[in-house]
C-alpha cells in the first residue's frame, strides 16, 4: 500500500510561478465521491509560462490542470513517477519537472514525443545560439541556389518563396548531427510552419486564409528560436535534475519498462470525442517534418496512423473510443500498485444535437476495471479557443444537464 508524501517533502517554500495560476476550487459535495468545481480564470498567455509555449499543440490542457493534480497527489518517493499516457505536447512532464517529480509520457505521434522531450531537456543555450547563427549565415549564402517544391500540396498551402525558404532550413537541419540542439531547432522549425503558411493561425484544422500577410521565413524562425531560448533559460533555472521523458508508443500496449510498480500517479487526457483527430490537424507540420520521421520513429514510422479516433462521433467511432479507454486504463491498472491514483481529464460532447455523456460513461468503464471513484472536478473555462473547437468543447457552468468537462480521480 503506497503512502502519499507530505507536500513539504518535495515543494519549496516560496511561491513559484507554477503555483500562481492554480484552479480556484469550490466544493460542491464533500462526501464520497467528492465533487468540486475548478475554475481557471487565466489567459492562455498567463498559463504558458516557461517552456509551455515552445510548441503550439491543439487541444492541450491548461498547465494548471496537470499542476493541480500533481499538487494533490504527490508521489510518495523520488523513485515513484507520474505517467501521462496521452502525453501530447508534454504539459504534464513540464509541471512535474518544475515540482521535482519524476515523470514519463507516452504518445503515438513522434512529433508530440519530440516536442515533449525538447521542452524538458536541459541544454547549452550558448551553443544553441551559435548553431542558429551558423544556420542563418548558411541560409543567406545558399538560398539562391534552391528551388521550391513543385507538388500540389506545397503550392496549395505555401507561397513559392516561403516553401523555398522552408526547404533551405530543412536541408540544413537534415545535415546537422543528431543532438539535443538539433531536436530543439527542428521543433522551432516545425513550430513556424503554420505561421508562415497560407492557413489561419488560430483554427485547429488548416483552412486557407486569403487575407493572411506572408511572413519572412528566416526572421520568423530566428525569432522563434530566440523566444524559445529565453523561455528555456528561465525554465532551466527553476528545475532540478530529475528524469522526464516521453516515449513513442501506443497506450493500448504500454512498454515493459513501466512494469516496475513505481507508477504512483497516471494523468490521462484523451482526445475529446467529436472534436478532431490529431494526424489530420498537423498535416502541414507533417509535410515538413516527414524527412525526419524515420529517425524519430526507428522503423515504426506510421504508428501515428493508429491514433485513437475521436471524430466524427458516429456510432462506430464512439464505440471504438470507449473501447480504447477501457483497454488503455486496464494497461494502467496492471502497472499500478494498490493506492495508485488515476486522473482522467475528459469531456462530454454532442452528436446530432444529442448529449453524449462521456464523463459518466468513462466513470462506468474505469470503475468496471477495478478502480474506485474518489473525486470529480468539473471545470469551467473563460478563454476562447478556435471557433471550431469552441462549438464542440465541453464546458461546465453549474448545470448538470450541460456538457461537462471533468477531471475525474480514481484510486486503485
Ligand atoms: C488531448 S491530447 C493530450 C494533450 C496533452 N494533455 C497536452 O497538454 O499537450 C491527446 C494525445 O493523445 C495522443 N494519442 C492518440 N491516440 C493515442 C494512442 N493510441 N496512444 C498514445 N497516444 C495517443 C495524440 O497524439 C495526442 O497527442
Coordinates of N, CA, C and O in Angstrom, one line a residue, residues 3 18 61 72 77 105 125-126 134 143 172 185 233 267 276 280-281 285 294 300 306 318 320 338 370 382 394 400:
X3 N 2.0 5.0 0.6 CA 1.7 6.1 1.4 C 2.1 7.4 0.7 O 3.2 7.5 0.2
X18 N 4.5 28.5 -11.1 CA 3.5 27.5 -11.5 C 2.5 27.3 -10.4 O 1.5 26.6 -10.6
X61 N -4.3 20.6 -22.5 CA -5.0 21.2 -21.3 C -4.2 22.3 -20.7 O -3.0 22.4 -20.8
X72 N -2.0 17.8 -5.6 CA -2.9 17.0 -4.7 C -2.4 15.5 -4.5 O -2.6 14.9 -3.5
X77 N 7.7 8.9 -3.2 CA 9.1 9.0 -3.1 C 9.7 9.5 -4.4 O 9.0 9.6 -5.4
X105 N 6.0 10.1 -20.2 CA 4.8 10.3 -21.1 C 4.9 9.2 -22.2 O 5.9 8.7 -22.5
X125 N 22.6 26.7 -24.0 CA 21.9 27.6 -24.9 C 22.8 28.5 -25.6 O 22.5 29.0 -26.7
X126 N 24.1 28.7 -25.1 CA 25.0 29.4 -25.9 C 25.4 28.7 -27.2 O 25.5 29.3 -28.3
X134 N 25.1 30.0 -37.3 CA 25.6 29.3 -38.5 C 24.5 29.0 -39.5 O 24.7 29.1 -40.7
X143 N 20.4 30.2 -50.2 CA 19.0 30.1 -50.5 C 18.8 30.4 -52.0 O 17.8 29.9 -52.6
X172 N 19.4 22.3 -44.0 CA 20.4 22.5 -43.0 C 20.2 21.6 -41.8 O 21.2 20.9 -41.4
X185 N 16.0 22.8 -32.6 CA 15.8 23.6 -33.8 C 14.8 23.0 -34.7 O 14.0 23.7 -35.4
X233 N 15.8 29.2 -20.8 CA 16.7 29.7 -19.9 C 16.1 29.8 -18.5 O 16.6 29.3 -17.5
X267 N -1.7 10.5 -15.2 CA -2.6 11.6 -15.7 C -2.9 11.3 -17.1 O -2.0 10.9 -17.9
X276 N -11.6 16.5 -32.8 CA -10.8 16.3 -34.0 C -9.8 15.1 -33.8 O -9.5 14.7 -32.7
X280 N -4.6 14.6 -38.7 CA -5.2 15.5 -39.8 C -4.9 16.9 -39.5 O -4.7 17.8 -40.4
X281 N -5.0 17.3 -38.2 CA -4.8 18.7 -37.8 C -3.3 19.1 -38.0 O -3.1 20.3 -38.3
X285 N 2.4 20.4 -40.7 CA 3.7 20.1 -39.9 C 4.3 18.8 -40.4 O 5.5 18.7 -40.5
X294 N 11.7 9.0 -40.0 CA 12.3 7.7 -39.8 C 13.2 7.7 -38.6 O 13.3 6.7 -37.8
X300 N 9.1 2.5 -36.9 CA 7.7 2.5 -36.5 C 7.0 3.7 -37.1 O 6.1 4.3 -36.4
X306 N -2.4 5.0 -36.2 CA -3.4 4.2 -35.4 C -3.8 4.9 -34.2 O -4.2 4.3 -33.2
X318 N -17.6 6.1 -31.8 CA -17.9 6.3 -30.4 C -17.7 5.0 -29.6 O -17.1 4.9 -28.6
X320 N -15.7 2.5 -30.6 CA -14.2 2.2 -30.6 C -13.5 3.1 -29.5 O -12.6 2.7 -28.9
X338 N -1.5 -1.0 -5.3 CA -2.7 -0.6 -4.5 C -2.3 0.8 -4.0 O -1.2 1.0 -3.5
X370 N -11.9 -1.9 -11.9 CA -11.5 -2.2 -10.6 C -11.0 -0.9 -9.8 O -10.7 -1.0 -8.6
X382 N -12.6 30.2 -19.2 CA -13.0 31.5 -19.6 C -12.4 32.0 -20.8 O -12.6 33.1 -21.3
X394 N -16.6 20.9 -24.2 CA -17.5 20.8 -23.1 C -17.1 21.9 -22.1 O -16.0 22.3 -22.0
X400 N -26.0 20.5 -14.4 CA -25.7 19.1 -14.6 C -26.1 18.6 -15.9 O -25.6 17.6 -16.4

